[in-house]
Coordinates of C-alpha atoms in Angstrom, one line a residue:
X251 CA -18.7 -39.6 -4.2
X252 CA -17.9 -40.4 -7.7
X253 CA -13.9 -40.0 -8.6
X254 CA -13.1 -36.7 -9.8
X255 CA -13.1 -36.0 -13.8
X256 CA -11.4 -33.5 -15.2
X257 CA -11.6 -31.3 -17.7
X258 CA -10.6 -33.0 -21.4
X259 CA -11.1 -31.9 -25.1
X260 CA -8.6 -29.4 -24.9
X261 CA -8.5 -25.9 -27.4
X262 CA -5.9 -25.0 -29.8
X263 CA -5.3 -23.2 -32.5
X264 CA -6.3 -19.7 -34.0
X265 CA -4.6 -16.4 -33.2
X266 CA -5.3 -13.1 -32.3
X267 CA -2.3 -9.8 -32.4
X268 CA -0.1 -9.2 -29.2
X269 CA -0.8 -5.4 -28.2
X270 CA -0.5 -2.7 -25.4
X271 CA 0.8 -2.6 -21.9
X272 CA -1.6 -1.7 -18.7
X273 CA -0.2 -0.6 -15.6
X274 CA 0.1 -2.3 -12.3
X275 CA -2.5 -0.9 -9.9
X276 CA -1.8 -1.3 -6.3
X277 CA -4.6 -3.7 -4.1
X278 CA -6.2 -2.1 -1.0
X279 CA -8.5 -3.3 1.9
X280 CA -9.6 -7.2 2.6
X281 CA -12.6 -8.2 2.1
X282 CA -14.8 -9.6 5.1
X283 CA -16.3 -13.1 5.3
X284 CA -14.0 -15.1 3.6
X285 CA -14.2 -18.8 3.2
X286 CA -10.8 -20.4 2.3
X287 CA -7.6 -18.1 2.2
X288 CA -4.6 -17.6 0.7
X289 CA -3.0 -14.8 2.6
X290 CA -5.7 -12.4 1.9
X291 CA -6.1 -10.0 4.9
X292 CA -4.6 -7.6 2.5
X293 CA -7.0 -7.9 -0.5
X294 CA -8.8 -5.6 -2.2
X295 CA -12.3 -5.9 -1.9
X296 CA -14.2 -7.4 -4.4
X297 CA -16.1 -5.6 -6.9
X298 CA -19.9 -7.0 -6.8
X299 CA -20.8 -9.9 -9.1
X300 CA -23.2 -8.8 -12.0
X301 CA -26.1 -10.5 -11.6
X302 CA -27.3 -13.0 -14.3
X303 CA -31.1 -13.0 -13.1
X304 CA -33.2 -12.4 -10.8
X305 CA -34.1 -15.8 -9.2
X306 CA -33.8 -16.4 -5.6
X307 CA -30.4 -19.0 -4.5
X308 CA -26.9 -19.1 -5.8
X309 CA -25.5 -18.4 -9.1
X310 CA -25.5 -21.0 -11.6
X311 CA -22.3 -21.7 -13.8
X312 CA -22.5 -23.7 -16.9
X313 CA -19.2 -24.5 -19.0
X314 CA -19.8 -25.8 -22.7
X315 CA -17.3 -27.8 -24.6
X316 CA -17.9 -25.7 -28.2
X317 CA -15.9 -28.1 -29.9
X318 CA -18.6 -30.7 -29.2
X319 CA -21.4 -28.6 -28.3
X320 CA -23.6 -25.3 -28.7
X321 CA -23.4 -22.5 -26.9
X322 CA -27.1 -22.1 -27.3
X323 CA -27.9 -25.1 -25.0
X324 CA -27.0 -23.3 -22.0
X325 CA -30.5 -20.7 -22.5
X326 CA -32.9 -24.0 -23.2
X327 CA -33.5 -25.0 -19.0
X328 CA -35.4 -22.5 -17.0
X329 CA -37.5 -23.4 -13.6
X330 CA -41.3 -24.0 -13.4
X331 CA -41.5 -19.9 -12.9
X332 CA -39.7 -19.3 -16.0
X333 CA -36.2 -18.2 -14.6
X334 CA -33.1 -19.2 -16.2
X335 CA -31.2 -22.2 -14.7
X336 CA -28.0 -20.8 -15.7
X337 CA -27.0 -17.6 -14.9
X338 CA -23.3 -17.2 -16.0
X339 CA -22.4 -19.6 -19.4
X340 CA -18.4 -20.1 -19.6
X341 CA -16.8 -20.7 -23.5
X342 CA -14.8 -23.0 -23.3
X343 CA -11.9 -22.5 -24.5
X344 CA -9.4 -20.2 -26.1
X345 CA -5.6 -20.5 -25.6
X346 CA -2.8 -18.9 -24.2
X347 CA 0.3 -19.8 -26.9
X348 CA 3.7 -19.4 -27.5
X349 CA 5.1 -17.6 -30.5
X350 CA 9.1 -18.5 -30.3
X351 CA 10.2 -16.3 -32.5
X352 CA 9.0 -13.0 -30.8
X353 CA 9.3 -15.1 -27.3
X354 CA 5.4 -13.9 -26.5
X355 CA 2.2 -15.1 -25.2
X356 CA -0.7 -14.8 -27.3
X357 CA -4.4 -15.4 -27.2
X358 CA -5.3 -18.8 -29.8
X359 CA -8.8 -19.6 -30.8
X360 CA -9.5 -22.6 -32.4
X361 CA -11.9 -22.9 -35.5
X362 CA -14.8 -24.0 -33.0
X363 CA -14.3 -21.1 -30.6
X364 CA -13.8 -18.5 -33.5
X365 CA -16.8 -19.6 -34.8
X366 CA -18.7 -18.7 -31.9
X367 CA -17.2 -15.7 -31.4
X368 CA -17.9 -14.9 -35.5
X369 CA -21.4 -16.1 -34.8
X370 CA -22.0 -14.1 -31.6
X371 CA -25.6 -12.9 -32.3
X372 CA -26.5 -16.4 -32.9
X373 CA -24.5 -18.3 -30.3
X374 CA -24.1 -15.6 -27.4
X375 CA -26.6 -13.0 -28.0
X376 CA -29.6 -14.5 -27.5
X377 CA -28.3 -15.8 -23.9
X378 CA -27.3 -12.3 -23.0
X379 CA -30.9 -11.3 -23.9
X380 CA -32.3 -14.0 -21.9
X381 CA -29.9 -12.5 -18.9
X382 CA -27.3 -14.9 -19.0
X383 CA -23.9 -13.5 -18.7
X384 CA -21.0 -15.3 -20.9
X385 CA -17.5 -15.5 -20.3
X386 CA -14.6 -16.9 -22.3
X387 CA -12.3 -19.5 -20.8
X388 CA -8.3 -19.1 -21.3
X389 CA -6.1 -22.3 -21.1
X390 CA -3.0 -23.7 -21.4
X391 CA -1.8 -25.3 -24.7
X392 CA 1.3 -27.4 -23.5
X393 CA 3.3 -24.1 -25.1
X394 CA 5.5 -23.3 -22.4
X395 CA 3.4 -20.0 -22.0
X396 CA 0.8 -19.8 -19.1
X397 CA -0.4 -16.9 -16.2
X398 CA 2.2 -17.8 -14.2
X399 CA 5.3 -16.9 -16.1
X400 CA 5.1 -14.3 -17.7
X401 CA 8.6 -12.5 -17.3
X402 CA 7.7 -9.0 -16.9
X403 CA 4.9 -6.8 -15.7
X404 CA 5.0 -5.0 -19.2
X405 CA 4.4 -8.8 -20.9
X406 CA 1.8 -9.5 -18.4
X407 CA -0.1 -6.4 -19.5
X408 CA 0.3 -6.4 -22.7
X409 CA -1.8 -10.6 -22.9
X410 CA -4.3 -8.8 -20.7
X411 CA -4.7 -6.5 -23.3
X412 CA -5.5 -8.5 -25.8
X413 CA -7.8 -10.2 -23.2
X414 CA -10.4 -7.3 -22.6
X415 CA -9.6 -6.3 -26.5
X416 CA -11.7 -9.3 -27.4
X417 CA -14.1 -9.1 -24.5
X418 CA -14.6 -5.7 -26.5
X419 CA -14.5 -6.9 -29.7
X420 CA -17.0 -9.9 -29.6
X421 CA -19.7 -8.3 -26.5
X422 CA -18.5 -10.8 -24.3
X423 CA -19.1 -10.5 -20.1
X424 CA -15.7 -11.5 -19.0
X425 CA -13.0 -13.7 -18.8
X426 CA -12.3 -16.9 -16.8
X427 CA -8.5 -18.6 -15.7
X428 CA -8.0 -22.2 -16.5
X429 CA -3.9 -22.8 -15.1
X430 CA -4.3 -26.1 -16.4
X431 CA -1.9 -27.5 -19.6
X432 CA 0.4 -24.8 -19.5
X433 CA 3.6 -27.5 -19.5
X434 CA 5.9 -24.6 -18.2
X435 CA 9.2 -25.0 -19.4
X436 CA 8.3 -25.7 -22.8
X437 CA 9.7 -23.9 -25.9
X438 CA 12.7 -22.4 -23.1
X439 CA 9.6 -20.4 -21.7
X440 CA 10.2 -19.7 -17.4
X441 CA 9.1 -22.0 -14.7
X442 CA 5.8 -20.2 -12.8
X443 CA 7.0 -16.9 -10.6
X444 CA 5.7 -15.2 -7.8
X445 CA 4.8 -11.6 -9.7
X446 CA 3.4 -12.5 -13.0
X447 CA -0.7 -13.4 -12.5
X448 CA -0.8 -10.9 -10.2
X449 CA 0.3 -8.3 -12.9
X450 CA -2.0 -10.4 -15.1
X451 CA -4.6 -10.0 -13.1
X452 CA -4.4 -6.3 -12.2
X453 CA -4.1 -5.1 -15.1
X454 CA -7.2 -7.2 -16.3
X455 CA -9.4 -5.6 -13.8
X456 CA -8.0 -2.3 -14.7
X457 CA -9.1 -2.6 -18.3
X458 CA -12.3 -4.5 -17.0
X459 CA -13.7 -2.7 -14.1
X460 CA -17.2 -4.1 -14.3
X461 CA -16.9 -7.5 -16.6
X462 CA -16.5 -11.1 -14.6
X463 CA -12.9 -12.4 -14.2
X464 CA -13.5 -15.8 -12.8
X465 CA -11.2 -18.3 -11.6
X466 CA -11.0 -22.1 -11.9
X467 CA -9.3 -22.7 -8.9
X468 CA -6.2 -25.2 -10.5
X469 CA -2.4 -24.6 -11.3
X470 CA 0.4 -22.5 -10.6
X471 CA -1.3 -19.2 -10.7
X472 CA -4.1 -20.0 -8.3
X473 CA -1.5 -20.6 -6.1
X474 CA 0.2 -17.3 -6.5
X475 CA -2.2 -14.2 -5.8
X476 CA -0.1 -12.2 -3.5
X477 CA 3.0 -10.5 -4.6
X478 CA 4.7 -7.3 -3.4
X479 CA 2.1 -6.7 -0.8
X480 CA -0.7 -6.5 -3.2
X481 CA -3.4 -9.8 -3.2
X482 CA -6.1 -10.0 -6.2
X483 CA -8.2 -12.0 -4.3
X484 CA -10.6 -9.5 -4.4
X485 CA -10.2 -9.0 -7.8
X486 CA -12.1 -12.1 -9.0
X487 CA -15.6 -12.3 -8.9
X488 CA -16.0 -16.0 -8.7
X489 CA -14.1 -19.2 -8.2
X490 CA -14.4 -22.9 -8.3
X491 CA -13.6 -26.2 -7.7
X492 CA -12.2 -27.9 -10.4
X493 CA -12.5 -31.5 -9.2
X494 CA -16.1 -33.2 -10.6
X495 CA -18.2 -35.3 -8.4
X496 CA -16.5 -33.1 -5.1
X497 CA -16.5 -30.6 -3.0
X498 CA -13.7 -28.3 -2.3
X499 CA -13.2 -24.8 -1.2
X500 CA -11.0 -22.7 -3.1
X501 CA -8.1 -21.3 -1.0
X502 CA -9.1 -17.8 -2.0
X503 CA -10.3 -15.1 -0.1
X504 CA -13.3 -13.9 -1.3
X505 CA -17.3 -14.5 0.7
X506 CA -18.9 -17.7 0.4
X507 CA -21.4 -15.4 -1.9
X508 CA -18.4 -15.7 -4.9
X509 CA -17.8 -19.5 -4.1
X510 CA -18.5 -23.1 -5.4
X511 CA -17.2 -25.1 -3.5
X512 CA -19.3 -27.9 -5.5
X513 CA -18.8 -29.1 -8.9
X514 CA -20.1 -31.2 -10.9
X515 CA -20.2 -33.2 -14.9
X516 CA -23.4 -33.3 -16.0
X517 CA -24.4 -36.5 -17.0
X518 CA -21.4 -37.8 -15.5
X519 CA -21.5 -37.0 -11.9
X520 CA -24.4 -39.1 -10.4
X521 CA -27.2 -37.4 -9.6
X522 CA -27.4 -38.5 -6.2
X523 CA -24.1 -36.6 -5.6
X524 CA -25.4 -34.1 -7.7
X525 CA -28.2 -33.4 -5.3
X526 CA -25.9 -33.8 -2.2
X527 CA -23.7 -30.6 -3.2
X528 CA -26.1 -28.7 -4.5
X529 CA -28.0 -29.3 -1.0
X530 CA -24.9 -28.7 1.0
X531 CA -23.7 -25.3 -1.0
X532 CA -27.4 -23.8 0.7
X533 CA -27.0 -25.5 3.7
X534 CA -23.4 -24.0 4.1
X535 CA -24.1 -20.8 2.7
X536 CA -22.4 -20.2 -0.6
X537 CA -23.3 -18.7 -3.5
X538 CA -22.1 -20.5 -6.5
X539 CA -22.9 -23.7 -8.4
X540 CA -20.7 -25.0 -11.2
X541 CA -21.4 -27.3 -14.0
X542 CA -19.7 -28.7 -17.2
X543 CA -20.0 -30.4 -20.5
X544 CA -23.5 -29.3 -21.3
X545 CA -24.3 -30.8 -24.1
X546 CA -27.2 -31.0 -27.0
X547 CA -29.2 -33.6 -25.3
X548 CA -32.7 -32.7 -22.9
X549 CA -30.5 -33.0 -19.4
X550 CA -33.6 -31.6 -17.4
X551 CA -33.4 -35.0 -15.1
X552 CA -29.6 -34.3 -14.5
X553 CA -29.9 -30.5 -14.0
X554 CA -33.4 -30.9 -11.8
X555 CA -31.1 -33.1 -9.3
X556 CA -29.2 -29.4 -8.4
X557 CA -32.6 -27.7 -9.1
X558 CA -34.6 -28.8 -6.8
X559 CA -31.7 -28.1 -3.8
X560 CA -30.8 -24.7 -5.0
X561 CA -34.5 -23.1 -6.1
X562 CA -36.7 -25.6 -4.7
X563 CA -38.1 -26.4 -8.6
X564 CA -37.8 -29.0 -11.2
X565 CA -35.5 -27.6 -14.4
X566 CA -37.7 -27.7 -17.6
X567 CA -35.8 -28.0 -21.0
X568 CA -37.3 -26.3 -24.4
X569 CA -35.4 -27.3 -27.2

C-alpha cells in the first residue's frame, strides 16, 4: 500500500459571532453490531444516516479542497445507470479559532469557504438537487482552541451553537470533526480534557437531530467520547479513516453500515490500492467509502477503480 498522505492546505481565516448555550442531554442504550470500540456498550444508539441516493452499495464520501477546487465537481461522476457516485460531499474547511481577548472559540471561514457558503445555490444547491448531501468540515487552526478543550459545558454549547446556526443559515446537511491542527496549549488555551467533545457533541445533536455529524477519526477528541457515563458514539452518523492509501477501523462504536474503514487520495492513492479497499469494504461488510482532494480534472479512471468494486459499474464524468 502506498504511505499514508494526509490532509494539507489548511483553512483560516473569516469569522462568524459566538452565541447561545445548549444543554447537556444524557446518552442511553448501545447500539448493536459494532466494529471497533471505544467503550461503547453504553452508547446511544445511532440515529439513521440520511440517505444520499438510492443506488445499491455503501455510501460514498467525497472531500473537496475549496481553496483549490469547486464544490461543483463532486455532482459531475454518476454510474452507467445515472446514479450519483458521491453521495455525501464534505467542505473542506472552516476553522475553530481563538479570540484572546474574550478567551473563546469561534467558527473562522476563510475567503474560499465564505465564498461557497455566499454562493450556495451555485456551489451546493445544485448537489443537494442531484441528492447529494453536503457537510462542512471544522478544523484546527494551530490557535490553541480545538473540541477537546473547551473548559466548560456552557463554552462547549455555546461553539455548537454557532455550528448548527450556520448549518441553518447557509442550507447545509451537517457538520464533520477534523481534531487535527488544534496545537492545544496555544494562546494559554487548556491541554484536551475528558468532558469537553462530549458536551460538544451533545449538544450538537440536540440542535441537529436529523443533519449528519461525521467524524474523521484523528486527534484528541476522537479519543475522548465517553465522559460521565454518557458515550456519543451513537451520536455520529459516520466516521473514517484518516490515513490515505490504508485501511483502518475507527475505534468507535457504531455498525460497519456508518464505517470506512478505507480511504483514499484521488489521484494520489494508486488505483490498484484503490480497487483493493474499495473491494475489501464489500467483502467485509461496511458501509462507507471516503475520498479526498477532488479536483477539476475528468478523474473517471481514478474514481471507476472504487466504482467498479462498490456498484459493479464504470464512473462516467460530464463536465
Amino acid at each position: 500500500m502506498s504511505t499514508p498522505v494526509r490532509k494539507r492546505n489548511r483553512v483560516r481565516t473569516g469569522a462568524l459571532a459566538l452565541t447561545a448555550v445548549a444543554a447537556l442531554a444524557l446518552g442511553t442504550a448501545a447500539t448493536a453490531d459494532t466494529a471497533g470500540a471505544s467503550g461503547a456498550t453504553d452508547a446511544e444508539a445511532a440515529p439513521a444516516p440520511v440517505a444520499a441516493a438510492a443506488k445499491d452499495g455503501p455510501t460514498s464520501v467525497a472531500y473537496v479542497e475549496v481553496n483549490n477546487h469547486s464544490m461543483r465537481n463532486v455532482g459531475k461522476y454518476t454510474l452507467a445507470d445515472g446514479d450519483n457516485v458521491f453521495d455525501v460531499a464534505v467542505i473542506f474547511a472552516a476553522n475553530i479559532n481563538y479570540d484572546t481577548n474574550n478567551k473563546s472559540a469561534y467558527l473562522h471561514f476563510n475567503e474560499n469557504v465564505q465564498r461557497v457558503l455566499d454562493n450556495a445555490d451555485t456551489e451546493i444547491r445544485p448537489l443537494q438537487e442531484q441528492g447529494i448531501k453536503v457537510v462542512l468540515s471544522v478544523l484546527g487552526n494551530h490557535e490553541g482552541a480545538g473540541f477537546a478543550n473547551f473548559p466548560s459545558q456552557e463554552a462547549a454549547s455555546a461553539f455548537a451553537e454557532e455550528m448548527s446556526d450556520t448549518v441553518a443559515e447557509y442550507g447545509l446537511d451537517g457538520i464533520d470533526f477534523d481534531d487535527e491542527y488544534a496545537d492545544y496549549g496555544n494562546n494559554g488555551t487548556g491541554r484536551p480534557n475528558d468532558s469537553s467533545f462530549v458536551h460538544l457533541v451533545t449538544a450538537l445533536r440536540a440542535n441537529m437531530p436529523d443533519k449528519i455529524i461525521s467524524l474523521y477519526n484523528i486527534g484528541p477528541a476522537a479519543s475522548r467520547l465517553s465522559y460521565g457515563g454518557v458515550n456519543v458514539s451513537g451520536k455520529f452518523d459516520y466516521a473514517w479513516n484518516p490515513y490515505y492509501g490504508t485501511w483502518q477501523v475507527p475505534g468507535i462504536g457504531l455498525p460497519k453500515s456508518q464505517l470506512s474503514p478505507a480511504a483514499v487520495e484521488i489521484g494520489r492513492t494508486s488505483q490498484s490500492t484503490v480497487s483493493s479497499l474499495a473491494g475489501r469494504t464489500v467483502s467485509e461488510g461496511y458501509g462507507v467509502f471516503l475520498t479526498y482532494n477532488l479536483d477539476g480534472n475528468d478523474r473517471s479512471a481514478d474514481v471507476s477503480a472504487f466504482t467498479r468494486e462498490l456498484y459493479g459499474s464504470d464512473a462516467v464524468y460530464t463536465p
